[in-house]
Each structure stands twice: as structure tokens, then as C-alpha cells.
Amino acid sequence: PAGRQWRGGGKQRRIGLRGCWESVMPLHSARLLAPVGRGAARSALMMISTATLYYNDVYEVKLPEGHKFPMGKYRMVREELELWAASRPWVDFVRSPLATHEELFTTHHPDYVRGFIEGTLPAPMYRRIGFPYSPEQVLRILSSVGGCTAAARLLAEGALARRRDPSLPPWATPWVAGQIAGGTHHAYHDRGEGFCAFSDMAVAANAV
């Protein structure tokens, strides 16, 4: 419903990379490309769009020995995508910005946000999140949310520009964007769970 904020939590269906890309393509764009076939549609999309992918594996986070979270996966996914994009100059890789307090406050309780960033949360809350506190971990998580929000804002601004000026050529505005290390959907309004401190998708929806 209009005006209602999504505060995270609950289960979400997983989709693959292709599904993620299809989900951010505007509906009218998908209809425009669909009749010409899958291969031709991809070629047409390359001609009219620049894909902006945000990454955040620049933050080195060392977890305790034996920790089960595969932290290296973010770097590995980015490297695989860079290999895939080597022959696709329309794909742009951008370092994720850090989410601001104001953006996080749209979705999460201010006391929880400050406590997580400052490292003052009670020990049980860190155990539920699944990560011990460290400054590097805070930066990594803030950049994960920041990249998702930046991708959403980039697409929203592009859609607004096209609405204001329908005569803009297709390549003049962004059509595809995403966060490589996003999808932290287990976090709640006042706590984190399941390796998710903040809900990046909820923050992006509420902040943008």
C-alpha cells in the first residue's frame, strides 16, 4: 500500500543473476525487446543501456578461524563478472558508497543503527547477526546497503528523466543497475539476523 514502509524480515524467493537483471528492467523496455527474440533482445539492450554494477569487496574482513560465512564469495563473484564483462564495454563497475545514517533511519531504529556502527550493541545481538564487531565489518555492511541504494537511486533518476523528457535517446539514461553483494533480507527493524545487519533492499525502497 502507498505510504507503508517495508521494515524487512520474512522470507524471500531467491532468483539468479538473470532474474535479478530482468527484475530491474522497466516493463515497457522488456515489452519493447521481447518480440525480436532473446539473442536480439540482448544485443538491443547493449546498444541502449549501460549496466552499472556496484561492488564492495574492497573491505577486507577477517573472521574468526572456523567461521562458516564464505566472505570471499563477494570478490569471486566480482572477478567472474569482470571476466564476463571484458567483451561488454557497456558494463560499468563502481565502488559502493557508504549508506548514510539518514538512509538507514528510514528502515531501522536509530538506536540500533548507532549501536551497530559504534560497536556498542549487546553481545547477544552480535551473535544473532552472526558477525563479531569490527570497523572493517561496519564499512563492508554500510557499503553493501549504500551500493544497493545507489543502484535504486540511479534507476529512479533515469526513469524520472525519461518521464520529464520523452525525447531523450535510450542511451542517455541508465536502465540497468545492481549491487553485487546485496540481498541482506533477514534483518529486522531493530535487530539483525542470519548474517544480515541491515536490510539493504528495504533501505533502498524507503530511501529512494
CSV table of C-alpha atoms in Angstrom, one decimal:
chain,number,residue,atom,x,y,z
A,1,PRO,CA,0.0,0.0,0.0
A,2,ALA,CA,1.1,3.5,-0.7
A,3,GLY,CA,3.0,5.2,2.1
A,4,ARG,CA,3.7,1.9,4.0
A,5,GLN,CA,7.3,1.2,4.7
A,6,TRP,CA,8.9,-2.2,4.4
A,7,ARG,CA,10.9,-2.9,7.6
A,8,GLY,CA,12.5,-6.1,6.5
A,9,GLY,CA,12.2,-9.6,7.8
A,10,GLY,CA,10.3,-12.5,6.4
A,11,LYS,CA,11.3,-14.9,3.6
A,12,GLN,CA,12.1,-14.0,0.0
A,13,ARG,CA,12.4,-16.1,-3.1
A,14,ARG,CA,15.9,-16.5,-4.4
A,15,ILE,CA,16.5,-15.6,-8.1
A,16,GLY,CA,19.5,-16.0,-10.3
A,17,LEU,CA,21.6,-13.2,-11.9
A,18,ARG,CA,19.5,-13.2,-15.0
A,19,GLY,CA,16.4,-12.9,-12.9
A,20,CYS,CA,17.8,-10.0,-10.9
A,21,TRP,CA,18.6,-8.2,-14.1
A,22,GLU,CA,15.2,-8.8,-15.5
A,23,SER,CA,13.6,-7.5,-12.3
A,24,VAL,CA,15.3,-4.1,-12.7
A,25,MET,CA,14.4,-3.7,-16.4
A,26,PRO,CA,11.4,-1.4,-16.9
A,27,LEU,CA,8.3,-3.3,-18.0
A,28,HIS,CA,7.9,-1.2,-21.2
A,29,SER,CA,11.6,-1.9,-22.1
A,30,ALA,CA,11.0,-5.7,-21.7
A,31,ARG,CA,8.0,-5.5,-24.0
A,32,LEU,CA,10.0,-3.5,-26.5
A,33,LEU,CA,12.7,-6.1,-26.7
A,34,ALA,CA,10.6,-9.3,-26.3
A,35,PRO,CA,9.3,-9.6,-29.9
A,36,VAL,CA,12.7,-9.6,-31.5
A,37,GLY,CA,13.9,-12.8,-29.8
A,38,ARG,CA,16.2,-13.5,-26.8
A,39,GLY,CA,19.5,-13.1,-28.6
A,40,ALA,CA,18.5,-10.0,-30.5
A,41,ALA,CA,17.0,-8.5,-27.3
A,42,ARG,CA,20.3,-8.8,-25.6
A,43,SER,CA,22.0,-7.1,-28.5
A,44,ALA,CA,19.4,-4.3,-28.5
A,45,LEU,CA,19.8,-3.9,-24.7
A,46,MET,CA,23.6,-3.5,-25.1
A,47,MET,CA,23.0,-0.7,-27.6
A,48,ILE,CA,20.6,1.3,-25.5
A,49,SER,CA,21.8,0.7,-21.9
A,50,THR,CA,24.8,0.9,-19.6
A,51,ALA,CA,24.8,-1.6,-16.8
A,52,THR,CA,26.2,-0.2,-13.5
A,53,LEU,CA,27.3,-2.8,-11.0
A,54,TYR,CA,28.3,-1.7,-7.5
A,55,TYR,CA,30.8,-3.8,-5.6
A,56,ASN,CA,32.3,-3.6,-2.0
A,57,ASP,CA,34.8,-6.4,-1.6
A,58,VAL,CA,37.5,-3.7,-1.1
A,59,TYR,CA,36.9,-4.0,2.6
A,60,GLU,CA,39.0,-6.9,4.0
A,61,VAL,CA,37.1,-8.6,6.8
A,62,LYS,CA,38.9,-11.3,8.7
A,63,LEU,CA,36.5,-13.6,10.5
A,64,PRO,CA,37.5,-15.9,13.4
A,65,GLU,CA,39.0,-19.3,12.3
A,66,GLY,CA,36.3,-21.8,11.6
A,67,HIS,CA,33.6,-19.2,10.9
A,68,LYS,CA,31.1,-20.6,8.4
A,69,PHE,CA,30.4,-17.5,6.4
A,70,PRO,CA,32.1,-17.5,3.0
A,71,MET,CA,33.4,-13.9,3.0
A,72,GLY,CA,35.5,-14.4,-0.1
A,73,LYS,CA,32.5,-15.1,-2.3
A,74,TYR,CA,32.0,-11.3,-2.9
A,75,ARG,CA,35.4,-10.9,-4.5
A,76,MET,CA,35.0,-14.2,-6.5
A,77,VAL,CA,31.6,-13.1,-7.9
A,78,ARG,CA,33.0,-9.7,-8.9
A,79,GLU,CA,36.0,-11.2,-10.6
A,80,GLU,CA,33.8,-13.6,-12.6
A,81,LEU,CA,31.6,-10.8,-13.6
A,82,GLU,CA,34.6,-8.7,-14.7
A,83,LEU,CA,35.8,-11.6,-16.9
A,84,TRP,CA,32.3,-11.9,-18.4
A,85,ALA,CA,32.2,-8.1,-18.9
A,86,ALA,CA,35.6,-7.9,-20.6
A,87,SER,CA,34.0,-8.1,-24.0
A,88,ARG,CA,31.0,-6.0,-22.9
A,89,PRO,CA,32.1,-2.3,-22.6
A,90,TRP,CA,28.6,-1.3,-21.6
A,91,VAL,CA,29.1,-2.8,-18.1
A,92,ASP,CA,30.5,-0.4,-15.6
A,93,PHE,CA,31.9,-1.5,-12.2
A,94,VAL,CA,31.6,1.2,-9.4
A,95,ARG,CA,32.8,1.0,-5.8
A,96,SER,CA,29.8,1.1,-3.5
A,97,PRO,CA,29.3,4.3,-1.5
A,98,LEU,CA,28.6,4.0,2.3
A,99,ALA,CA,25.0,4.2,3.4
A,100,THR,CA,24.3,7.3,5.5
A,101,HIS,CA,22.6,7.4,8.9
A,102,GLU,CA,19.6,9.2,7.3
A,103,GLU,CA,19.2,6.4,4.8
A,104,LEU,CA,19.4,3.7,7.4
A,105,PHE,CA,16.9,5.6,9.7
A,106,THR,CA,14.2,5.2,7.0
A,107,THR,CA,14.0,1.5,7.8
A,108,HIS,CA,15.9,0.7,11.1
A,109,HIS,CA,15.6,2.0,14.6
A,110,PRO,CA,18.1,4.9,15.2
A,111,ASP,CA,19.4,3.3,18.5
A,112,TYR,CA,20.1,0.0,16.7
A,113,VAL,CA,21.8,1.8,13.8
A,114,ARG,CA,24.1,3.9,16.1
A,115,GLY,CA,24.8,0.9,18.3
A,116,PHE,CA,25.9,-1.3,15.4
A,117,ILE,CA,28.1,1.4,13.8
A,118,GLU,CA,29.7,2.3,17.1
A,119,GLY,CA,30.1,-1.3,18.3
A,120,THR,CA,28.0,-0.9,21.5
A,121,LEU,CA,25.3,-3.5,20.9
A,122,PRO,CA,24.9,-6.2,23.5
A,123,ALA,CA,26.8,-9.4,22.7
A,124,PRO,CA,23.6,-11.5,22.1
A,125,MET,CA,22.7,-9.1,19.3
A,126,TYR,CA,26.0,-9.7,17.5
A,127,ARG,CA,25.5,-13.5,17.9
A,128,ARG,CA,22.1,-13.2,16.2
A,129,ILE,CA,23.7,-11.2,13.4
A,130,GLY,CA,26.4,-13.8,13.0
A,131,PHE,CA,29.4,-11.4,12.8
A,132,PRO,CA,31.7,-10.1,15.6
A,133,TYR,CA,32.1,-6.3,15.6
A,134,SER,CA,35.0,-4.8,13.7
A,135,PRO,CA,35.4,-1.4,12.0
A,136,GLU,CA,36.0,-3.2,8.7
A,137,GLN,CA,32.8,-5.2,9.1
A,138,VAL,CA,30.9,-2.0,9.6
A,139,LEU,CA,32.3,-0.4,6.5
A,140,ARG,CA,31.5,-3.6,4.5
A,141,ILE,CA,27.9,-3.7,5.6
A,142,LEU,CA,27.4,0.1,5.1
A,143,SER,CA,28.8,-0.2,1.6
A,144,SER,CA,26.5,-3.2,0.8
A,145,VAL,CA,23.5,-1.1,1.8
A,146,GLY,CA,24.9,2.0,0.1
A,147,GLY,CA,25.5,0.2,-3.2
A,148,CYS,CA,22.0,-1.2,-3.3
A,149,THR,CA,20.6,2.2,-2.5
A,150,ALA,CA,22.8,3.9,-5.1
A,151,ALA,CA,21.6,1.4,-7.8
A,152,ALA,CA,18.0,2.0,-7.0
A,153,ARG,CA,18.5,5.8,-7.0
A,154,LEU,CA,20.4,5.7,-10.3
A,155,LEU,CA,17.5,3.8,-12.0
A,156,ALA,CA,14.8,6.1,-10.3
A,157,GLU,CA,16.6,9.2,-11.6
A,158,GLY,CA,16.9,7.7,-15.0
A,159,ALA,CA,13.2,6.9,-15.1
A,160,LEU,CA,12.3,10.4,-13.9
A,161,ALA,CA,14.5,12.0,-16.6
A,162,ARG,CA,12.7,9.9,-19.3
A,163,ARG,CA,9.3,10.8,-17.9
A,164,ARG,CA,10.2,14.5,-17.9
A,165,ASP,CA,11.7,14.4,-21.4
A,166,PRO,CA,10.4,11.5,-23.5
A,167,SER,CA,12.6,12.7,-26.4
A,168,LEU,CA,15.7,11.5,-24.6
A,169,PRO,CA,17.6,8.8,-26.6
A,170,PRO,CA,17.6,5.4,-24.8
A,171,TRP,CA,21.4,5.6,-24.1
A,172,ALA,CA,21.1,8.9,-22.3
A,173,THR,CA,19.8,7.5,-19.1
A,174,PRO,CA,20.6,4.3,-17.0
A,175,TRP,CA,18.4,1.3,-17.4
A,176,VAL,CA,20.2,-1.5,-15.5
A,177,ALA,CA,22.0,-1.3,-12.1
A,178,GLY,CA,22.6,-3.6,-9.2
A,179,GLN,CA,24.7,-4.4,-6.1
A,180,ILE,CA,26.9,-7.5,-6.4
A,181,ALA,CA,26.9,-8.1,-2.7
A,182,GLY,CA,23.3,-7.2,-1.9
A,183,GLY,CA,20.3,-9.1,-0.7
A,184,THR,CA,20.6,-8.9,3.1
A,185,HIS,CA,16.9,-9.7,3.7
A,186,HIS,CA,17.0,-11.3,7.2
A,187,ALA,CA,17.4,-8.1,9.2
A,188,TYR,CA,14.5,-6.5,11.2
A,189,HIS,CA,13.7,-3.0,12.2
A,190,ASP,CA,15.6,-3.1,15.5
A,191,ARG,CA,17.9,-6.1,15.1
A,192,GLY,CA,19.9,-8.2,12.6
A,193,GLU,CA,19.8,-11.9,12.0
A,194,GLY,CA,21.3,-14.5,9.7
A,195,PHE,CA,24.4,-12.6,8.6
A,196,CYS,CA,22.3,-9.5,7.8
A,197,ALA,CA,22.7,-6.4,9.9
A,198,PHE,CA,20.6,-4.2,7.8
A,199,SER,CA,18.0,-4.9,5.1
A,200,ASP,CA,19.6,-3.3,2.0
A,201,MET,CA,16.5,-3.7,-0.2
A,202,ALA,CA,14.2,-2.2,2.3
A,203,VAL,CA,16.5,0.8,2.9
A,204,ALA,CA,16.8,1.3,-0.9
A,205,ALA,CA,13.0,1.2,-1.3
A,206,ASN,CA,12.4,3.6,1.6
A,207,ALA,CA,15.2,6.0,1.0
A,208,VAL,CA,14.7,6.3,-2.7
